[in-house]
Structure formats: C-alpha cells, structure tokens
Tab-separated table of C-alpha atoms and ligand atoms in Angstrom:
chain	number	residue	atom	x	y	z
A	12	MET	CA	150.873	68.550	45.971
A	13	GLU	CA	150.151	72.043	46.939
A	14	GLN	CA	146.593	71.481	45.593
A	15	GLU	CA	146.540	68.524	47.712
A	16	ARG	CA	147.468	70.332	50.728
A	17	ARG	CA	144.608	72.711	50.167
A	18	ARG	CA	142.464	69.907	50.926
A	19	LEU	CA	143.522	70.497	54.658
A	20	GLY	CA	140.994	72.966	54.554
A	21	VAL	CA	140.613	76.397	53.540
A	22	ILE	CA	139.023	79.436	55.256
A	23	ALA	CA	138.125	82.391	53.506
A	24	ALA	CA	137.653	84.905	56.300
A	25	ALA	CA	135.820	88.151	55.366
A	26	SER	CA	136.475	90.670	58.153
A	27	SER	CA	134.644	93.831	57.285
A	28	TYR	CA	131.537	95.590	58.178
A	29	ASN	CA	129.637	95.335	54.966
A	30	THR	CA	128.812	92.765	52.611
A	31	GLU	CA	131.345	93.626	49.773
A	32	GLU	CA	134.050	91.288	51.037
A	33	PHE	CA	131.581	88.528	51.979
A	34	THR	CA	130.111	88.265	48.785
A	35	HIS	CA	133.704	88.264	47.180
A	36	ASN	CA	134.528	85.265	49.135
A	37	GLU	CA	131.040	83.749	48.622
A	38	ASN	CA	131.789	83.835	44.907
A	39	LEU	CA	135.216	82.500	45.524
A	40	ALA	CA	133.596	79.531	47.324
A	41	HIS	CA	131.371	79.140	44.546
A	42	ASN	CA	133.677	78.984	41.862
A	43	ALA	CA	135.965	76.556	43.761
A	44	ALA	CA	133.047	74.270	44.248
A	45	ALA	CA	132.285	74.694	40.271
A	46	GLU	CA	135.758	73.678	39.506
A	47	ASN	CA	135.900	70.916	41.854
A	48	ALA	CA	139.100	72.533	43.838
A	49	ALA	CA	139.440	72.511	47.362
A	50	PRO	CA	136.278	73.478	49.251
A	51	LEU	CA	136.376	76.873	51.113
A	52	LEU	CA	134.577	77.532	54.134
A	53	LEU	CA	133.186	80.987	54.560
A	54	CYS	CA	133.618	82.809	57.888
A	55	PHE	CA	132.686	86.295	58.479
A	56	GLY	CA	133.436	88.641	61.393
A	57	VAL	CA	134.446	92.284	61.778
A	58	HIS	CA	138.350	92.209	62.488
A	59	PRO	CA	139.125	93.875	65.912
A	60	GLN	CA	141.706	96.198	64.011
A	61	LEU	CA	139.009	97.514	61.904
A	62	PRO	CA	137.703	100.454	64.211
A	63	ALA	CA	141.281	101.829	64.600
A	64	VAL	CA	141.982	101.219	60.860
A	65	LYS	CA	138.918	103.347	59.759
A	66	LYS	CA	139.540	105.926	62.560
A	67	LYS	CA	143.191	106.497	60.719
A	68	GLU	CA	141.397	106.720	57.591
A	69	GLY	CA	139.568	109.946	59.023
A	70	ASN	CA	136.132	107.510	58.760
A	71	PRO	CA	135.336	106.520	62.310
A	72	PHE	CA	133.700	103.194	62.958
A	73	THR	CA	130.298	104.506	64.145
A	74	GLU	CA	127.483	103.022	66.233
A	75	THR	CA	125.470	102.451	62.817
A	76	ASP	CA	128.344	100.665	61.295
A	77	LEU	CA	128.585	98.385	64.433
A	78	ASN	CA	124.993	97.791	64.268
A	79	ASP	CA	124.887	97.051	60.630
A	80	SER	CA	127.723	94.822	60.894
A	81	VAL	CA	126.179	92.672	63.457
A	82	THR	CA	122.938	92.550	61.635
A	83	LEU	CA	124.664	91.346	58.765
A	84	LEU	CA	126.569	88.736	60.838
A	85	GLN	CA	123.350	87.608	62.314
A	86	ASN	CA	121.444	87.347	58.781
A	87	ILE	CA	124.153	85.258	57.294
A	88	ALA	CA	124.416	83.169	60.236
A	89	GLU	CA	120.757	82.616	60.408
A	90	ALA	CA	120.948	81.760	56.646
A	91	GLY	CA	123.634	78.935	57.321
A	92	LYS	CA	126.047	80.593	54.918
A	93	ILE	CA	128.810	80.571	57.244
A	94	ALA	CA	130.878	77.891	58.730
A	95	ALA	CA	132.548	79.995	61.296
A	96	ILE	CA	132.655	83.521	62.963
A	97	GLY	CA	135.667	85.410	62.855
A	98	GLU	CA	138.088	86.702	62.764
A	99	CYS	CA	137.048	88.456	65.884
A	100	GLY	CA	138.581	89.240	69.051
A	101	PHE	CA	140.840	91.936	70.356
A	102	ASP	CA	143.699	93.750	69.326
A	103	LEU	CA	145.445	95.810	72.003
A	104	TYR	CA	148.843	96.136	70.752
A	105	ASN	CA	149.485	99.727	70.863
A	106	SER	CA	147.864	102.793	71.850
A	107	GLU	CA	145.960	103.286	68.436
A	108	PHE	CA	144.297	100.075	69.094
A	109	LYS	CA	143.583	100.613	72.724
A	110	GLU	CA	141.592	103.800	71.832
A	111	THR	CA	139.062	101.496	70.506
A	112	GLU	CA	138.742	99.030	73.150
A	113	LYS	CA	135.210	99.927	73.835
A	114	THR	CA	134.059	99.287	70.279
A	115	GLN	CA	135.969	96.081	70.217
A	116	ASP	CA	134.130	94.948	73.540
A	117	ALA	CA	130.848	95.646	71.714
A	118	LEU	CA	131.840	93.656	68.853
A	119	PHE	CA	133.251	90.895	70.806
A	120	ALA	CA	130.241	90.609	72.846
A	121	ALA	CA	127.977	90.361	69.609
A	122	HIS	CA	129.977	88.090	67.706
A	123	LEU	CA	130.102	85.613	70.663
A	124	GLU	CA	126.600	85.745	71.206
A	125	ILE	CA	125.746	84.839	67.408
A	126	ALA	CA	128.153	82.214	67.580
A	127	VAL	CA	126.574	80.646	70.639
A	128	LYS	CA	123.013	81.226	69.159
A	129	TYR	CA	123.843	79.471	65.916
A	130	GLY	CA	126.305	76.720	67.096
A	131	LEU	CA	129.273	78.138	65.187
A	132	PRO	CA	132.995	77.892	65.902
A	133	VAL	CA	134.788	81.149	66.393
A	134	VAL	CA	138.079	82.205	65.032
A	135	LEU	CA	140.013	84.601	67.251
A	136	HIS	CA	142.637	87.369	66.596
A	137	VAL	CA	144.247	87.970	70.256
A	138	ARG	CA	146.964	90.448	70.462
A	139	ARG	CA	148.089	91.735	73.953
A	140	ALA	CA	144.582	90.939	75.157
A	141	MET	CA	144.635	87.511	76.884
A	142	HIS	CA	142.836	88.957	80.063
A	143	LYS	CA	139.960	89.773	77.813
A	144	ILE	CA	139.712	86.120	76.874
A	145	PHE	CA	139.777	84.854	80.348
A	146	ALA	CA	137.183	87.578	81.227
A	147	ALA	CA	134.845	85.806	78.684
A	148	GLU	CA	135.399	82.293	79.516
A	149	LYS	CA	131.976	81.721	80.375
A	150	GLU	CA	130.741	82.776	77.013
A	151	LEU	CA	133.687	81.002	75.032
A	152	SER	CA	133.065	77.759	77.052
A	153	LYS	CA	129.461	77.619	75.273
A	154	CYS	CA	131.087	78.094	71.694
A	155	LYS	CA	131.246	74.990	69.925
A	156	ALA	CA	134.865	75.481	69.248
A	157	VAL	CA	137.379	78.411	69.682
A	158	ILE	CA	140.174	78.493	67.173
A	159	PHE	CA	142.974	80.724	68.308
A	160	HIS	CA	144.600	81.956	64.986
A	161	SER	CA	148.133	82.586	65.230
A	162	TRP	CA	148.411	81.709	68.956
A	163	SER	CA	150.898	83.994	70.914
A	164	GLY	CA	150.050	83.156	74.368
A	165	THR	CA	151.760	80.798	76.869
A	166	LEU	CA	151.734	77.190	77.332
A	167	GLU	CA	150.005	77.682	80.742
A	168	GLU	CA	147.329	79.984	79.341
A	169	ALA	CA	146.685	77.620	76.485
A	170	ARG	CA	146.342	74.755	79.173
A	171	SER	CA	144.390	76.886	81.512
A	172	LEU	CA	141.735	77.736	78.730
A	173	LEU	CA	141.426	73.745	78.250
A	174	ARG	CA	141.058	73.311	81.804
A	175	ARG	CA	138.061	75.835	82.098
A	176	GLY	CA	136.067	73.754	79.464
A	177	ILE	CA	136.701	75.676	76.514
A	178	ASN	CA	137.070	73.677	73.326
A	179	ALA	CA	140.065	75.493	72.097
A	180	TYR	CA	142.340	74.743	69.178
A	181	PHE	CA	145.380	76.667	68.705
A	182	SER	CA	146.794	77.485	65.344
A	183	PHE	CA	150.485	78.117	64.609
A	184	GLY	CA	151.881	79.508	61.198
A	185	ASN	CA	155.295	80.964	59.942
A	186	THR	CA	155.924	82.230	63.703
A	187	ILE	CA	157.170	78.868	64.666
A	188	MET	CA	160.199	79.199	62.193
A	189	LEU	CA	160.736	82.771	63.144
A	190	ASN	CA	162.085	82.190	66.727
A	191	HIS	CA	158.717	83.191	68.386
A	192	LYS	CA	159.568	81.433	71.521
A	193	GLN	CA	156.293	81.087	73.040
A	194	ALA	CA	154.905	79.667	69.950
A	195	ILE	CA	157.633	76.957	69.487
A	196	HIS	CA	156.956	76.099	73.103
A	197	CYS	CA	153.163	75.912	72.708
A	198	CYS	CA	153.537	74.064	69.237
A	199	SER	CA	155.858	71.391	70.711
A	200	SER	CA	153.908	70.870	74.027
A	201	LEU	CA	150.345	71.094	73.605
A	202	PRO	CA	148.174	68.229	72.998
A	203	ILE	CA	148.314	66.954	69.520
A	204	GLU	CA	144.553	67.377	69.171
A	205	ARG	CA	144.440	70.749	69.834
A	206	LEU	CA	147.038	71.961	67.285
A	207	LEU	CA	145.924	73.290	63.820
A	208	THR	CA	148.391	74.959	61.320
A	209	GLU	CA	147.679	78.174	59.197
A	210	THR	CA	149.460	80.506	56.755
A	211	ASP	CA	147.836	83.958	57.993
A	212	ALA	CA	148.227	84.543	54.176
A	213	PRO	CA	149.429	87.037	53.020
A	214	PHE	CA	150.718	88.811	56.173
A	215	GLN	CA	152.855	86.429	58.111
A	216	PRO	CA	155.793	85.725	55.578
A	217	ARG	CA	158.935	83.599	56.361
A	218	ARG	CA	162.003	85.333	56.728
A	219	SER	CA	162.928	85.413	53.066
A	220	GLU	CA	159.606	86.088	51.449
A	221	LYS	CA	157.398	89.246	51.295
A	222	LEU	CA	154.334	87.626	51.853
A	223	SER	CA	152.979	83.987	53.127
A	224	THR	CA	151.071	81.825	50.807
A	225	TRP	CA	149.853	78.265	50.431
A	226	ALA	CA	153.289	76.832	49.599
A	227	ASP	CA	154.058	77.735	53.233
A	228	LEU	CA	152.056	74.685	54.756
A	229	PRO	CA	154.366	71.793	53.952
A	230	LEU	CA	157.318	73.807	55.606
A	231	ILE	CA	155.092	74.794	58.640
A	232	LEU	CA	153.875	71.144	58.998
A	233	MET	CA	157.536	69.956	58.914
A	234	ALA	CA	158.719	72.511	61.275
A	235	ALA	CA	155.868	71.414	63.682
A	236	ALA	CA	156.849	67.775	63.349
A	237	GLU	CA	160.172	68.581	63.984
A	238	LEU	CA	159.484	70.598	67.076
A	239	ARG	CA	157.194	67.819	68.602
A	240	SER	CA	159.932	65.336	67.830
A	241	GLU	CA	162.619	67.153	69.466
A	242	SER	CA	160.432	67.612	72.775
A	243	GLY	CA	160.055	64.011	72.901
A	244	GLY	CA	156.718	63.533	70.989
A	245	LYS	CA	158.126	61.854	68.091
A	246	ILE	CA	156.108	62.111	65.008
A	247	GLU	CA	156.438	61.692	61.138
A	248	VAL	CA	155.212	64.684	59.131
A	249	GLY	CA	152.648	62.576	57.238
A	250	GLU	CA	150.919	61.603	60.373
A	251	LEU	CA	150.817	65.205	61.971
A	252	GLU	CA	149.316	66.214	58.651
A	253	ARG	CA	146.735	63.515	59.198
A	254	ARG	CA	146.095	64.527	62.985
A	255	ILE	CA	145.885	68.204	62.087
A	256	GLU	CA	143.147	67.522	59.143
A	257	GLU	CA	141.352	65.595	61.847
A	258	ASN	CA	141.446	68.411	64.204
A	259	PHE	CA	140.433	70.939	61.356
A	260	ARG	CA	137.585	68.612	60.622
A	261	ASN	CA	136.486	68.412	64.390
A	262	ALA	CA	137.034	72.074	65.069
A	263	PHE	CA	134.737	73.224	62.251
A	264	ALA	CA	132.449	70.168	62.489
A	265	MET	CA	133.243	69.465	58.964
A	266	ASP	CA	132.354	66.497	56.838
A	267	TYR	CA	133.729	66.996	53.235
A	268	ASN	CA	135.917	64.552	51.189
B	14	ZN	ZN1	144.351	87.913	62.926
C-alpha cells in the first residue's frame, strides 16, 4: 500500500551549495530505477535557509559559494539531470534569516533565470515573504510550473497568483491536520486541479510523531478529501488521489507509469 502510494511521485530535493547532496540523491534515484521501485524525480536548489544556517555555523555563505552553486545548478540543468529546481525561495521568518535577505534575493533571481532558460518547474519555500513572490510575478509567470510547497499564504493570495497567469500549484502536508487555519481553508477551497500533497519529510510531523514519513500521505489525502467534502466539494479519497496524481504529472511534466 505504502509502496503503491509512493507512485504518486517522489521528489528528492537536494538543497545545498555543493555536489555532495546532489550526487547522493542521484544514487538514490539510480538505485530506485534499478530496483524497479517508485521513480524519483531529482530537483536541485539552494535552500533559502542555507545562508543563515551557514552563518550560524561560523562558516558564512560567500560570494564564491553563491557563484559555485549557481554554476552547479546551471550545469545539471543543462545536462538534463533534474526535473525541477528547488527548494528555492525566501525565508524571512526571523531576524536571523532576514539578515541574509540580499543573498536570498540573488539566489532566487539566479534560480528563476535558470528555470526559465531550461523550461523547468520551480519548487518554492516561502515563509513570511509573499511580497517577494508578488514582486517576482513577471518571472514566475514565465516558469513552466510554480509549486508552492507547504503553502502558507491566504486563499486570496493563491487566487491572485493564478489570476496573474502563474501556473501555480499549492501543496499541503500535515499542516491541514494541525489546525493551520489558512492551509485548511486553502486546501478546501482552491481549484482541485491546483492541489498537491506532500510530507515535507521528515520535518513536518503529525502531532503524535517526531518525524513525517511516507506513511502520512494516505492520512493527508483523507484529511484533504474530508475538508473538501465539508466545504461542499464532495469527493471520495480515491478520486482525490487520482486527481492529485494527475496534477503532479502536469506540474512536473512527467510521463511515467
Ligand atoms: Zn521548505
């Protein structure tokens, strides 16, 4: 069952500034293919938290790191090794993250440029930074698809992005079971063809758990089906699963069986 659900689509997102993590995920994807397991889609991006994390470790993210990571991204995109770019985006959650806003700006612009150049979807991490997203609306509307992972904006913001011609998808995880009012509202009311589900594994656990895993997906789907049914859009969980898989394939322009 779990193995079957993994067929919904799996993303290995390396978010680093060097090749190590990407190579690790490349190997995972390779092994999955060899074992005939669920396909892994490889993504690569420099996570917007990374500059602050490195700074805290006493090893600041330098101009050279920035250039190296952008070159790496450019090379693997050019070589057709990745299915999407991300997680990238903005994290302005607290002052520590805000201190690196300029670096985040530079990284985001470079990621978008490469995504547009190679026709790749982007997976976005956005915390307390919706203004940055609207400021980049022109570039985002040129992206093949824009996947907002763990969407935390309002319903109006989501609708507004769609109205601006951005091919946006909104992904929800355990937050819809954690009393996250905005996520719940959006998950129940957004157009069904714009919904995705995720685990954000392992860092978005259910209330009783320490970590999130694959096993959460059926529960998230069930919760999403219930939310939509409660708000008048009655849907069986199996049908929602089918629709979300279709969305996933559309968003990532995939054609696998
Ligand atoms: Zn994230």
